[in-house]
Each structure stands twice: as structure tokens, then as C-alpha cells.
């Protein structure tokens, strides 16, 4: 996933707000893996 760091931060906050905390941990774990592969 490519993108501006600021956009990524906004996406992270929106996701945190929209997704229950238990799922957010799973999402961030997966997101960071995908981001690392890019």
C-alpha cells in the first residue's frame, strides 16, 4: 500500500473509530504486514 504518511495516519484514526477495538488490533497487524511488503 502506498500513500502519504499523513493520509495513512488519518486512515488509521478513522479505522480505529469505525472498527471495534478487538478487530482494530487484527487490522493493524495485517495492515502493517501489507505495508511492509510494499
PDB file of N, CA and C in Angstrom:
ATOM      1  N   UNK A   1       0.841  -1.201   0.000  1.00  0.00           N
ATOM      2  CA  UNK A   1       0.000   0.000   0.000  1.00  0.00           C
ATOM      3  C   UNK A   1       0.875   1.251   0.000  1.00  0.00           C
ATOM      4  N   UNK A   2       0.602   2.116  -0.953  1.00  0.00           N
ATOM      5  CA  UNK A   2       1.375   3.350  -0.992  1.00  0.00           C
ATOM      6  C   UNK A   2       0.510   4.500  -0.538  1.00  0.00           C
ATOM      7  N   UNK A   3       1.130   5.561  -0.107  1.00  0.00           N
ATOM      8  CA  UNK A   3       0.350   6.707   0.336  1.00  0.00           C
ATOM      9  C   UNK A   3       1.177   7.618   1.211  1.00  0.00           C
ATOM     10  N   UNK A   4       0.696   8.807   1.317  1.00  0.00           N
ATOM     11  CA  UNK A   4       1.293   9.822   2.160  1.00  0.00           C
ATOM     12  C   UNK A   4       1.166   9.382   3.615  1.00  0.00           C
ATOM     13  N   UNK A   5       2.201   9.645   4.417  1.00  0.00           N
ATOM     14  CA  UNK A   5       2.170   9.252   5.824  1.00  0.00           C
ATOM     15  C   UNK A   5       0.992   9.872   6.551  1.00  0.00           C
ATOM     16  N   UNK A   6       0.656  11.113   6.173  1.00  0.00           N
ATOM     17  CA  UNK A   6      -0.456  11.802   6.826  1.00  0.00           C
ATOM     18  C   UNK A   6      -1.771  11.117   6.494  1.00  0.00           C
ATOM     19  N   UNK A   7      -1.941  10.728   5.244  1.00  0.00           N
ATOM     20  CA  UNK A   7      -3.156  10.019   4.832  1.00  0.00           C
ATOM     21  C   UNK A   7      -3.273   8.706   5.597  1.00  0.00           C
ATOM     22  N   UNK A   8      -2.158   8.020   5.739  1.00  0.00           N
ATOM     23  CA  UNK A   8      -2.161   6.745   6.448  1.00  0.00           C
ATOM     24  C   UNK A   8      -2.583   6.947   7.888  1.00  0.00           C
ATOM     25  N   UNK A   9      -2.110   8.049   8.484  1.00  0.00           N
ATOM     26  CA  UNK A   9      -2.462   8.332   9.873  1.00  0.00           C
ATOM     27  C   UNK A   9      -3.956   8.612  10.005  1.00  0.00           C
ATOM     28  N   UNK A  10      -4.497   9.360   9.061  1.00  0.00           N
ATOM     29  CA  UNK A  10      -5.936   9.647   9.083  1.00  0.00           C
ATOM     30  C   UNK A  10      -6.730   8.357   8.912  1.00  0.00           C
ATOM     31  N   UNK A  11      -6.268   7.518   7.994  1.00  0.00           N
ATOM     32  CA  UNK A  11      -6.944   6.241   7.760  1.00  0.00           C
ATOM     33  C   UNK A  11      -6.925   5.401   9.031  1.00  0.00           C
ATOM     34  N   UNK A  12      -5.784   5.426   9.700  1.00  0.00           N
ATOM     35  CA  UNK A  12      -5.651   4.654  10.935  1.00  0.00           C
ATOM     36  C   UNK A  12      -6.649   5.134  11.984  1.00  0.00           C
ATOM     37  N   UNK A  13      -6.771   6.461  12.132  1.00  0.00           N
ATOM     38  CA  UNK A  13      -7.709   7.005  13.115  1.00  0.00           C
ATOM     39  C   UNK A  13      -9.155   6.701  12.732  1.00  0.00           C
ATOM     40  N   UNK A  14      -9.489   6.838  11.457  1.00  0.00           N
ATOM     41  CA  UNK A  14     -10.854   6.535  11.013  1.00  0.00           C
ATOM     42  C   UNK A  14     -11.180   5.070  11.275  1.00  0.00           C
ATOM     43  N   UNK A  15     -10.211   4.220  10.983  1.00  0.00           N
ATOM     44  CA  UNK A  15     -10.416   2.795  11.197  1.00  0.00           C
ATOM     45  C   UNK A  15     -10.607   2.509  12.674  1.00  0.00           C
ATOM     46  N   UNK A  16      -9.801   3.180  13.510  1.00  0.00           N
ATOM     47  CA  UNK A  16      -9.887   2.973  14.954  1.00  0.00           C
ATOM     48  C   UNK A  16     -11.267   3.363  15.466  1.00  0.00           C
ATOM     49  N   UNK A  17     -11.806   4.442  14.904  1.00  0.00           N
ATOM     50  CA  UNK A  17     -13.127   4.915  15.312  1.00  0.00           C
ATOM     51  C   UNK A  17     -14.229   3.968  14.819  1.00  0.00           C
ATOM     52  N   UNK A  18     -14.087   3.507  13.583  1.00  0.00           N
ATOM     53  CA  UNK A  18     -15.160   2.728  12.963  1.00  0.00           C
ATOM     54  C   UNK A  18     -15.167   1.257  13.340  1.00  0.00           C
ATOM     55  N   UNK A  19     -14.010   0.710  13.695  1.00  0.00           N
ATOM     56  CA  UNK A  19     -13.924  -0.729  13.961  1.00  0.00           C
ATOM     57  C   UNK A  19     -13.724  -0.986  15.451  1.00  0.00           C
ATOM     58  N   UNK A  20     -14.438  -1.947  16.008  1.00  0.00           N
ATOM     59  CA  UNK A  20     -14.275  -2.311  17.413  1.00  0.00           C
ATOM     60  C   UNK A  20     -12.813  -2.599  17.754  1.00  0.00           C
ATOM     61  N   UNK A  21     -12.437  -2.289  18.973  1.00  0.00           N
ATOM     62  CA  UNK A  21     -11.025  -2.374  19.357  1.00  0.00           C
ATOM     63  C   UNK A  21     -10.429  -3.768  19.163  1.00  0.00           C
ATOM     64  N   UNK A  22     -11.208  -4.793  19.387  1.00  0.00           N
ATOM     65  CA  UNK A  22     -10.645  -6.131  19.237  1.00  0.00           C
ATOM     66  C   UNK A  22     -10.225  -6.370  17.790  1.00  0.00           C
ATOM     67  N   UNK A  23     -11.043  -5.883  16.859  1.00  0.00           N
ATOM     68  CA  UNK A  23     -10.725  -6.085  15.448  1.00  0.00           C
ATOM     69  C   UNK A  23      -9.630  -5.129  14.981  1.00  0.00           C
ATOM     70  N   UNK A  24      -9.556  -3.951  15.592  1.00  0.00           N
ATOM     71  CA  UNK A  24      -8.558  -2.985  15.145  1.00  0.00           C
ATOM     72  C   UNK A  24      -7.149  -3.533  15.311  1.00  0.00           C
ATOM     73  N   UNK A  25      -6.943  -4.313  16.364  1.00  0.00           N
ATOM     74  CA  UNK A  25      -5.617  -4.890  16.575  1.00  0.00           C
ATOM     75  C   UNK A  25      -5.267  -5.843  15.439  1.00  0.00           C
ATOM     76  N   UNK A  26      -6.241  -6.644  15.023  1.00  0.00           N
ATOM     77  CA  UNK A  26      -6.020  -7.578  13.924  1.00  0.00           C
ATOM     78  C   UNK A  26      -5.785  -6.812  12.629  1.00  0.00           C
ATOM     79  N   UNK A  27      -6.573  -5.743  12.426  1.00  0.00           N
ATOM     80  CA  UNK A  27      -6.456  -4.952  11.211  1.00  0.00           C
ATOM     81  C   UNK A  27      -5.091  -4.299  11.119  1.00  0.00           C
ATOM     82  N   UNK A  28      -4.644  -3.694  12.212  1.00  0.00           N
ATOM     83  CA  UNK A  28      -3.349  -3.018  12.193  1.00  0.00           C
ATOM     84  C   UNK A  28      -2.230  -4.010  11.965  1.00  0.00           C
ATOM     85  N   UNK A  29      -2.343  -5.188  12.562  1.00  0.00           N
ATOM     86  CA  UNK A  29      -1.322  -6.208  12.388  1.00  0.00           C
ATOM     87  C   UNK A  29      -1.210  -6.579  10.903  1.00  0.00           C
ATOM     88  N   UNK A  30      -2.366  -6.820  10.281  1.00  0.00           N
ATOM     89  CA  UNK A  30      -2.396  -7.171   8.872  1.00  0.00           C
ATOM     90  C   UNK A  30      -1.936  -6.001   8.011  1.00  0.00           C
ATOM     91  N   UNK A  31      -2.415  -4.794   8.342  1.00  0.00           N
ATOM     92  CA  UNK A  31      -2.078  -3.596   7.578  1.00  0.00           C
ATOM     93  C   UNK A  31      -0.572  -3.351   7.595  1.00  0.00           C
ATOM     94  N   UNK A  32       0.044  -3.498   8.741  1.00  0.00           N
ATOM     95  CA  UNK A  32       1.478  -3.255   8.853  1.00  0.00           C
ATOM     96  C   UNK A  32       2.264  -4.297   8.072  1.00  0.00           C
ATOM     97  N   UNK A  33       1.756  -5.531   8.041  1.00  0.00           N
ATOM     98  CA  UNK A  33       2.411  -6.575   7.247  1.00  0.00           C
ATOM     99  C   UNK A  33       2.330  -6.211   5.766  1.00  0.00           C
ATOM    100  N   UNK A  34       1.138  -5.830   5.316  1.00  0.00           N
ATOM    101  CA  UNK A  34       0.960  -5.471   3.912  1.00  0.00           C
ATOM    102  C   UNK A  34       1.784  -4.241   3.560  1.00  0.00           C
ATOM    103  N   UNK A  35       1.808  -3.267   4.457  1.00  0.00           N
ATOM    104  CA  UNK A  35       2.570  -2.048   4.220  1.00  0.00           C
ATOM    105  C   UNK A  35       4.059  -2.375   4.131  1.00  0.00           C
ATOM    106  N   UNK A  36       4.497  -3.321   4.946  1.00  0.00           N
ATOM    107  CA  UNK A  36       5.904  -3.708   4.941  1.00  0.00           C
ATOM    108  C   UNK A  36       6.282  -4.430   3.657  1.00  0.00           C
ATOM    109  N   UNK A  37       5.338  -5.140   3.063  1.00  0.00           N
ATOM    110  CA  UNK A  37       5.618  -5.876   1.828  1.00  0.00           C
ATOM    111  C   UNK A  37       5.698  -4.952   0.622  1.00  0.00           C
ATOM    112  N   UNK A  38       5.028  -3.820   0.689  1.00  0.00           N
ATOM    113  CA  UNK A  38       5.006  -2.899  -0.446  1.00  0.00           C
ATOM    114  C   UNK A  38       6.396  -2.355  -0.719  1.00  0.00           C
TER     115      UNK A  38
END
